[in-house]
XYZ file of C-alpha atoms in Angstrom:
560
model
C -0.018 0.271 0.170
C 1.534 3.433 -0.903
C 1.527 6.426 1.494
C 1.291 9.766 0.814
C 4.681 11.486 1.556
C 4.813 12.579 5.648
C 7.000 15.433 7.099
C 9.994 13.904 8.294
C 9.906 12.852 12.017
C 12.015 14.361 14.583
C 14.472 11.014 14.476
C 14.686 11.421 10.680
C 15.405 15.331 10.425
C 17.533 15.136 14.038
C 18.249 19.000 13.883
C 17.976 20.479 10.268
C 16.498 23.568 11.955
C 17.225 27.285 12.176
C 16.656 27.474 15.846
C 19.914 27.959 17.803
C 20.681 29.005 21.393
C 17.908 29.383 23.919
C 15.393 29.499 21.240
C 16.358 25.555 20.553
C 16.754 25.075 24.255
C 13.091 26.522 24.721
C 11.349 24.381 21.690
C 9.670 21.341 23.528
C 9.772 19.225 20.139
C 13.586 19.916 19.621
C 15.572 20.582 22.780
C 17.549 17.634 24.073
C 18.266 19.808 27.325
C 21.645 18.465 29.055
C 22.015 15.409 26.264
C 22.881 17.703 23.851
C 26.486 16.695 23.014
C 29.776 18.739 22.944
C 29.607 18.867 19.004
C 25.823 19.771 18.977
C 26.121 22.393 21.754
C 29.184 24.265 19.598
C 26.938 23.738 16.243
C 24.251 25.174 17.880
C 25.236 28.085 19.809
C 24.411 25.866 23.071
C 28.167 27.011 24.779
C 27.697 27.884 28.238
C 23.763 27.827 28.174
C 24.109 24.440 29.818
C 25.711 22.819 32.531
C 29.281 20.900 31.713
C 28.059 17.122 31.956
C 26.628 15.684 28.944
C 23.576 13.228 30.641
C 21.915 10.366 27.967
C 18.199 10.350 27.889
C 18.233 7.315 30.191
C 19.804 9.799 32.981
C 17.263 12.305 32.700
C 14.332 9.861 33.028
C 15.972 8.640 36.070
C 16.388 12.034 37.244
C 12.943 12.753 36.354
C 11.432 9.848 38.243
C 13.053 11.002 41.292
C 11.666 14.455 40.862
C 8.249 13.126 40.592
C 8.456 10.886 43.550
C 9.525 13.783 45.347
C 6.357 15.495 44.851
C 4.159 15.822 48.030
C 0.592 14.198 46.308
C -0.464 12.998 42.734
C -1.898 16.538 41.726
C 1.740 18.057 42.235
C 2.866 15.171 40.265
C 0.260 15.918 37.150
C 1.711 19.630 37.275
C 5.454 18.341 37.358
C 4.685 16.177 34.069
C 2.642 18.689 32.618
C 5.419 21.319 33.014
C 7.678 18.629 31.792
C 5.747 18.045 28.767
C 5.988 21.682 27.881
C 9.787 21.672 28.413
C 10.574 18.697 26.378
C 8.523 16.506 24.925
C 10.620 13.422 23.805
C 11.850 13.331 27.570
C 8.270 13.613 28.857
C 7.336 10.356 26.789
C 10.628 8.404 27.650
C 9.828 9.325 31.479
C 6.278 7.980 30.540
C 7.430 4.818 28.765
C 9.557 3.856 31.388
C 6.673 3.161 34.243
C 3.392 3.236 32.466
C 1.453 1.358 35.244
C 2.341 4.336 37.384
C 2.229 6.936 34.736
C -1.190 6.542 33.523
C -3.099 7.561 36.657
C -0.494 10.461 36.705
C -1.230 12.217 33.550
C -5.027 10.913 32.892
C -7.732 9.273 35.235
C -7.970 9.901 38.337
C -5.478 12.796 38.847
C -6.743 14.614 35.957
C -10.024 15.510 37.363
C -8.613 17.364 39.990
C -6.393 19.261 37.467
C -9.393 20.287 35.458
C -10.981 21.398 38.744
C -8.058 23.696 39.180
C -6.868 24.555 35.734
C -7.153 28.393 35.923
C -5.213 28.195 39.434
C -2.736 26.138 37.859
C -2.265 27.729 34.452
C 1.273 27.705 33.345
C 1.394 27.976 29.677
C -0.721 27.664 26.592
C -1.043 24.272 24.755
C -3.767 23.329 21.924
C -6.322 26.020 20.689
C -9.240 27.791 22.998
C -12.161 28.315 20.284
C -14.250 31.006 22.012
C -18.084 31.954 20.824
C -17.328 35.335 21.105
C -14.539 34.961 18.461
C -17.069 32.688 16.335
C -16.439 34.659 13.380
C -12.803 34.153 13.495
C -12.819 30.406 13.592
C -10.771 29.601 10.266
C -8.387 32.118 11.497
C -7.898 30.467 14.845
C -7.612 26.862 13.236
C -4.737 28.463 11.127
C -2.797 29.811 14.066
C -2.215 26.399 15.363
C 1.133 25.158 16.639
C 1.765 23.040 13.835
C 0.259 22.538 10.147
C 0.376 18.922 9.766
C -2.097 17.241 12.331
C -3.214 13.641 12.525
C -5.651 13.674 15.510
C -7.509 16.502 17.022
C -9.317 15.570 20.538
C -12.194 18.508 20.794
C -14.381 18.964 24.179
C -16.533 21.446 25.321
C -15.655 21.170 29.031
C -19.614 20.173 29.618
C -19.103 16.935 30.915
C -15.981 16.440 32.489
C -15.451 12.381 33.427
C -17.917 12.278 36.599
C -17.345 15.919 37.789
C -19.657 17.812 35.477
C -19.126 21.478 34.286
C -15.402 22.497 33.942
C -15.521 25.017 31.373
C -12.355 26.230 29.851
C -10.626 23.592 32.725
C -11.794 20.718 30.332
C -9.063 21.672 28.041
C -7.206 19.444 30.474
C -9.072 16.164 28.591
C -7.823 16.798 25.192
C -4.479 17.535 26.568
C -4.127 14.145 28.279
C -6.140 12.136 25.815
C -3.408 13.200 23.147
C -0.847 12.297 25.561
C -1.783 8.705 25.613
C -2.534 8.636 21.860
C 1.307 9.365 21.512
C 2.205 6.996 24.459
C 0.315 4.236 23.338
C -0.677 4.666 19.947
C 2.447 6.101 18.728
C 1.214 9.094 16.975
C 3.763 11.929 16.653
C 3.082 14.125 19.297
C 3.553 17.175 16.524
C 0.867 15.999 14.869
C -2.070 16.356 17.557
C -3.978 19.225 18.279
C -6.019 19.635 21.747
C -9.248 21.864 21.045
C -11.596 23.492 23.603
C -14.945 25.225 22.371
C -15.394 27.674 24.997
C -19.198 28.405 24.803
C -19.419 29.446 28.576
C -20.184 27.543 31.850
C -22.949 26.784 33.876
C -20.516 26.249 36.959
C -21.351 28.949 39.528
C -18.241 28.479 41.179
C -16.209 29.275 37.911
C -18.451 32.130 37.001
C -17.485 33.828 40.671
C -13.773 32.428 40.356
C -11.502 35.722 39.836
C -8.793 33.345 38.237
C -11.295 31.562 35.956
C -9.793 31.831 32.536
C -12.645 31.081 30.007
C -15.285 33.128 28.906
C -17.297 34.424 31.725
C -20.707 33.606 30.830
C -23.453 30.974 31.081
C -23.333 28.779 28.347
C -25.272 29.486 25.374
C -28.792 27.876 23.997
C -28.818 25.049 21.969
C -29.631 26.488 18.653
C -26.406 29.101 19.237
C -24.311 25.879 20.258
C -24.908 23.328 17.267
C -24.341 26.306 14.913
C -21.171 27.118 16.273
C -20.300 23.461 16.241
C -21.368 23.238 12.710
C -19.169 26.371 11.884
C -16.452 24.873 13.601
C -16.770 21.225 11.721
C -16.679 23.278 8.263
C -13.267 24.893 9.200
C -11.934 21.454 10.499
C -12.847 19.822 7.219
C -11.302 23.332 5.068
C -8.199 23.497 7.010
C -7.274 19.514 7.826
C -9.919 17.403 5.827
C -8.092 14.117 6.689
C -7.849 14.540 10.228
C -8.994 12.407 12.941
C -11.710 14.391 14.887
C -12.236 12.806 18.163
C -15.443 14.608 20.637
C -14.482 14.066 24.270
C -16.724 14.379 27.493
C -19.897 16.124 25.728
C -23.117 16.401 27.957
C -25.704 13.642 27.014
C -28.229 16.286 24.699
C -25.479 17.010 22.500
C -22.715 14.068 22.455
C -25.277 11.597 20.204
C -26.360 14.159 18.163
C -23.301 15.210 17.051
C -21.773 12.047 16.372
C -24.658 11.243 14.218
C -24.516 14.568 12.382
C -20.951 14.161 11.143
C -20.037 10.560 11.257
C -20.687 9.943 7.690
C -18.952 13.511 6.420
C -15.605 13.191 8.406
C -13.276 10.481 9.755
C -14.853 11.247 13.510
C -15.932 9.097 16.522
C -17.048 9.819 20.095
C -14.910 8.330 22.714
C -17.237 8.388 25.396
C -19.906 6.530 23.236
C -18.023 4.516 20.960
C -14.448 4.103 22.828
C -16.205 3.560 26.012
C -18.562 0.762 24.650
C -15.473 -0.867 22.824
C -13.488 -1.142 26.160
C -16.502 -2.711 27.901
C -17.223 -4.935 24.898
C -13.509 -6.354 25.211
C -13.694 -6.838 28.518
C -17.276 -8.489 28.241
C -15.713 -10.801 25.387
C -13.073 -12.229 28.206
C -15.961 -12.508 31.220
C -18.225 -14.258 28.997
C -15.814 -16.764 28.110
C -14.574 -17.522 31.519
C -18.244 -17.528 32.618
C -18.841 -20.269 30.220
C -22.063 -18.158 29.231
C -21.806 -16.477 25.548
C -23.042 -12.904 25.532
C -26.160 -13.745 23.355
C -27.434 -15.823 26.426
C -26.723 -13.425 29.033
C -29.298 -10.747 30.551
C -27.600 -7.865 30.037
C -28.364 -4.487 32.746
C -27.027 -1.162 32.493
C -27.594 1.439 35.222
C -26.955 4.629 33.640
C -28.855 6.042 30.645
C -26.659 8.883 29.331
C -24.598 8.645 25.875
C -21.634 6.457 27.333
C -24.073 3.748 29.050
C -26.421 3.785 25.827
C -23.271 3.518 23.727
C -22.114 0.398 25.415
C -25.865 -1.243 25.416
C -25.922 -0.573 21.399
C -22.475 -2.098 20.803
C -23.509 -5.002 22.888
C -26.659 -5.404 21.216
C -24.974 -5.339 17.799
C -22.526 -7.992 19.336
C -25.367 -10.298 20.178
C -26.821 -10.013 16.645
C -23.417 -10.822 15.300
C -23.562 -14.089 17.669
C -26.699 -15.210 15.906
C -29.897 -13.293 17.715
C -31.993 -11.188 16.006
C -32.201 -7.366 16.725
C -35.565 -7.528 18.631
C -34.166 -10.726 20.758
C -31.028 -8.915 21.549
C -32.741 -5.761 22.893
C -34.979 -7.873 24.687
C -32.036 -9.031 26.511
C -30.800 -5.192 27.230
C -32.396 -3.846 30.185
C -31.444 0.103 30.773
C -32.487 2.165 33.867
C -31.747 5.917 34.537
C -32.217 7.834 37.781
C -35.887 7.312 37.306
C -35.656 3.477 36.894
C -35.999 1.539 34.235
C -36.511 2.778 30.512
C -39.807 1.780 29.745
C -42.149 2.834 26.300
C -44.946 4.546 28.485
C -42.403 7.210 29.629
C -42.384 10.266 27.726
C -38.820 12.080 29.232
C -36.936 9.541 26.637
C -34.484 10.759 24.084
C -34.563 8.734 20.876
C -31.165 6.597 21.708
C -33.186 5.797 25.133
C -35.940 4.691 23.641
C -34.516 2.220 21.392
C -33.767 0.270 24.439
C -37.337 0.825 26.359
C -39.223 -2.476 27.149
C -43.157 -2.440 26.845
C -45.015 -2.756 30.159
C -46.092 -5.887 28.806
C -42.557 -7.409 28.988
C -42.678 -6.696 32.922
C -46.413 -7.263 33.841
C -45.622 -10.670 35.618
C -43.660 -9.140 38.007
C -44.307 -8.454 41.641
C -43.729 -4.549 41.917
C -44.344 -2.116 44.343
C -43.879 1.681 42.419
C -41.308 2.706 39.910
C -39.199 -0.281 38.280
C -35.877 0.146 40.223
C -32.479 -2.135 39.988
C -33.563 -4.256 42.909
C -36.797 -5.399 41.047
C -34.883 -6.286 37.716
C -32.418 -8.346 39.723
C -34.947 -9.909 41.489
C -37.290 -10.851 38.652
C -34.402 -11.925 35.756
C -31.730 -13.996 36.038
C -29.014 -11.217 35.499
C -25.453 -12.464 34.309
C -23.943 -8.937 33.577
C -24.596 -5.701 35.446
C -22.977 -2.826 34.229
C -22.805 0.740 35.868
C -22.107 4.214 34.005
C -24.404 6.326 36.653
C -21.884 8.165 38.359
C -24.364 6.815 41.396
C -21.587 5.839 44.040
C -22.677 2.666 45.772
C -25.839 1.948 43.244
C -24.503 -1.618 43.286
C -25.421 -2.321 47.022
C -24.700 -5.719 48.849
C -28.465 -6.929 48.834
C -28.436 -6.383 44.946
C -25.376 -8.438 44.246
C -26.016 -11.052 46.624
C -29.493 -11.895 45.061
C -27.692 -11.263 41.468
C -24.879 -14.124 42.531
C -27.283 -16.432 43.943
C -28.818 -16.822 40.638
C -25.692 -17.009 38.430
C -22.215 -19.047 38.837
C -19.935 -16.176 37.854
C -21.759 -12.943 38.070
C -20.328 -10.173 35.824
C -20.080 -6.798 37.630
C -18.748 -3.994 35.839
C -18.757 -0.626 38.080
C -17.579 1.984 35.232
C -18.322 5.169 36.690
C -15.151 7.483 37.142
C -13.738 8.911 39.392
C -13.033 6.639 41.825
C -15.375 8.272 44.310
C -18.561 7.673 41.819
C -17.876 3.939 41.360
C -21.038 2.112 41.674
C -19.266 -0.372 44.147
C -15.513 -1.440 45.103
C -14.228 -4.452 43.639
C -13.421 -5.682 47.266
C -16.948 -5.723 48.633
C -18.152 -7.080 45.112
C -15.632 -9.959 46.084
C -16.828 -10.354 49.032
C -20.491 -10.442 48.517
C -20.344 -12.896 45.795
C -17.496 -15.612 47.687
C -15.013 -14.600 45.335
C -17.027 -15.731 42.095
C -17.293 -12.000 40.804
C -15.639 -11.277 37.166
C -14.922 -7.497 37.708
C -13.851 -4.850 35.812
C -14.008 -0.851 36.773
C -13.759 2.482 35.187
C -11.063 3.998 37.639
C -8.139 2.259 39.218
C -8.803 0.153 42.486
C -6.488 -1.846 44.416
C -6.143 -5.709 44.076
C -7.898 -8.144 45.038
C -6.587 -10.436 47.767
C -7.760 -14.016 46.741
C -6.184 -17.044 48.494
C -2.947 -15.133 49.558
C -2.483 -13.470 46.129
C -3.123 -10.284 44.860
C -4.991 -10.327 41.487
C -5.024 -6.928 39.732
C -8.382 -5.633 38.975
C -9.010 -4.646 35.327
C -9.821 -1.397 34.455
C -12.071 -0.483 31.480
C -9.977 2.561 30.597
C -10.256 3.812 27.136
C -6.772 3.816 26.468
C -6.963 0.464 25.412
C -8.632 1.641 22.448
C -8.551 5.062 21.199
C -4.611 5.209 20.975
C -4.790 2.103 18.809
C -7.876 3.603 16.339
C -5.839 6.856 15.990
C -2.830 4.535 14.763
C -5.003 2.310 12.896
C -6.949 5.170 10.533
C -3.256 7.053 10.148
C -1.529 4.280 9.251
C -4.477 2.953 6.814
C -5.544 6.500 5.662
C -9.206 5.620 6.601
C -11.931 8.185 5.649
C -14.487 7.255 8.218
C -15.098 5.211 11.545
C -17.370 2.382 11.499
C -19.344 0.980 14.069
C -17.730 -2.411 12.872
C -13.998 -1.002 13.059
C -14.946 -0.379 16.775
C -16.047 -3.576 17.584
C -13.019 -5.227 15.655
C -11.064 -3.370 18.643
C -13.201 -4.697 21.110
C -12.831 -8.153 19.474
C -9.209 -7.804 19.493
C -8.982 -6.446 22.945
C -11.222 -9.534 24.346
C -8.828 -11.723 22.518
C -6.036 -10.100 24.692
C -7.350 -10.893 27.828
C -5.313 -12.645 30.573
C -8.325 -14.350 31.693
C -8.677 -16.589 28.660
C -5.345 -18.309 29.778
C -6.031 -18.324 33.579
C -9.716 -17.738 34.943
C -8.002 -16.291 37.890
C -6.385 -13.366 36.007
C -7.651 -9.823 35.166
C -9.893 -9.662 32.118
C -7.894 -7.022 30.593
C -4.025 -6.762 29.749
C -1.757 -5.250 32.457
C -0.702 -1.772 31.605
C 2.769 -2.585 31.210
C 1.489 -4.599 28.036
C -0.961 -1.782 26.465
C 1.575 -0.491 24.007
C 2.408 -3.775 22.734
C -1.558 -4.926 22.448
C -2.305 -1.550 20.592
C -0.421 -2.930 17.515
C -2.664 -5.869 17.586
C -5.624 -3.504 18.131
C -4.689 -1.157 15.082
C -3.972 -4.115 12.792
C -7.649 -5.362 13.191
C -9.237 -2.148 13.060
C -7.172 -1.281 9.965
C -8.143 -4.328 8.330
C -12.074 -3.822 9.012
C -11.243 -0.304 7.454
C -10.276 -1.659 4.318
C -13.323 -4.356 4.465
C -15.790 -1.528 5.124
C -14.390 0.195 2.062
C -13.457 3.390 3.846
C -9.646 2.372 3.529
C -7.429 1.858 0.548
C -6.912 -1.937 -0.642
C -4.023 -3.220 1.690
C -2.910 -6.604 2.488
C -2.214 -7.714 6.321
C 1.584 -7.342 5.569
C 1.221 -3.998 4.115
C -1.169 -2.640 7.165
C 1.561 -3.853 9.522
C 4.319 -2.136 7.923
C 2.170 1.050 7.507
C 1.410 0.622 11.444
C 5.435 0.263 12.223
C 6.242 3.354 9.959
C 3.357 5.575 11.405
C 4.495 4.732 15.090
C 6.613 7.557 17.142
C 8.638 6.711 19.727
C 10.699 8.977 22.226
C 14.428 9.551 21.468
C 17.145 11.862 20.308
């Protein structure tokens, strides 16, 4: 498969740059800091600007980790790492790659949540683009002001539904910055070809509006008519400036997330990580769990607590997987049960969005149940043989001991995924689930939790972090030159992730690969996604060997 010419990578062009002296030292993509050799210092006007000693990248990594460990808490470690990224990108990624399991929660969940809350307070220097409603007439100009001309991946948010902590306004920029760090660390996307974007359309967070340090547009959020017009103008500007870029939508509120995805998914290379990425990771973990449980997904009764865009996205992918396993669409929907804060979604409710109504059950489906009042989770578990219980509700403790014990009494290996994050919002703690099910539970979470202690052995808890999928998707579409992200491509990612489940070889092992292995797993997922893109006709024809070569050639690695 032939590929169009690409700009030289850092490793390829070395330091063929006009930058010298302090300007070179201050360029995060070109600096080597104390690793500049004596010859390079002479050639680039650096003599006297650095201490005498020349250090290797490995020595810099060890020094950086020493500084990380000396920070007072994880928030300070997050701040240190962000400052390091602004100072020296190659060193930043080498530091992360040195200890991926420790680094991930520092640069993304759960620590990034506090970073977003305190974004204005912790401000150091700009990264990415801030596209504000008052400047809406200048969207094309602002996009042309991007730091680097060639971009492979954009992550954009409007800051309204950040993780489980709500409206953070301009502070939501912490999410695209963090996500793109993982695109590079895990998926090998060149950091010079990534672009975080914040759509600043105001905030309804009263604390932020009253905060004298708040850096965003100090105004209530605009109404939906203006909002969708602004998003439309943004997309048109992106299509004009960067027609082949992958545009990932991140942390948009439920009323906006699904309509935006549906509006643009057939117009450009785009996906919504909260809807599709979360679904792919959850399905990947489910594939491993159902194989360990010995009951195929198509034979399970699956319950989701949480009817937002992420919860509905997961259930829609579960439904499609059941269809792929042989059920009709109606048979698959009959096995999918969704609850929101008001209870079970039923067709007689008049408060459901279209995507929610697709999973609403007719009252006739539950007329034989012994009910008192509204249909709550306890009623569903009491009246069905629920094998899979999923949570994306942000309702701490929603999976109570009584509910879990009732579920475990009916199935041999209950599959329970409390997926809400941050950690404080989880529907249950894995240790409690393990106790309430006498060690039978197959568990995955949305945030990191301590290992389970079983039979004198610590067993890591699988975390359904989207980092398993979205970096691999970015690598795949960039390498394969895909023009769209299809549903089948996301399911291909889920299947490849499920096939990598350690639990398939050892039923006592976690449902998802170890963080230390996530970069290697990403290559396998990327190949599966790229192969599906070719099969779906949204990427040029290519053999597996050609796709594998393209993936290898696309992958960027930190080095000098």
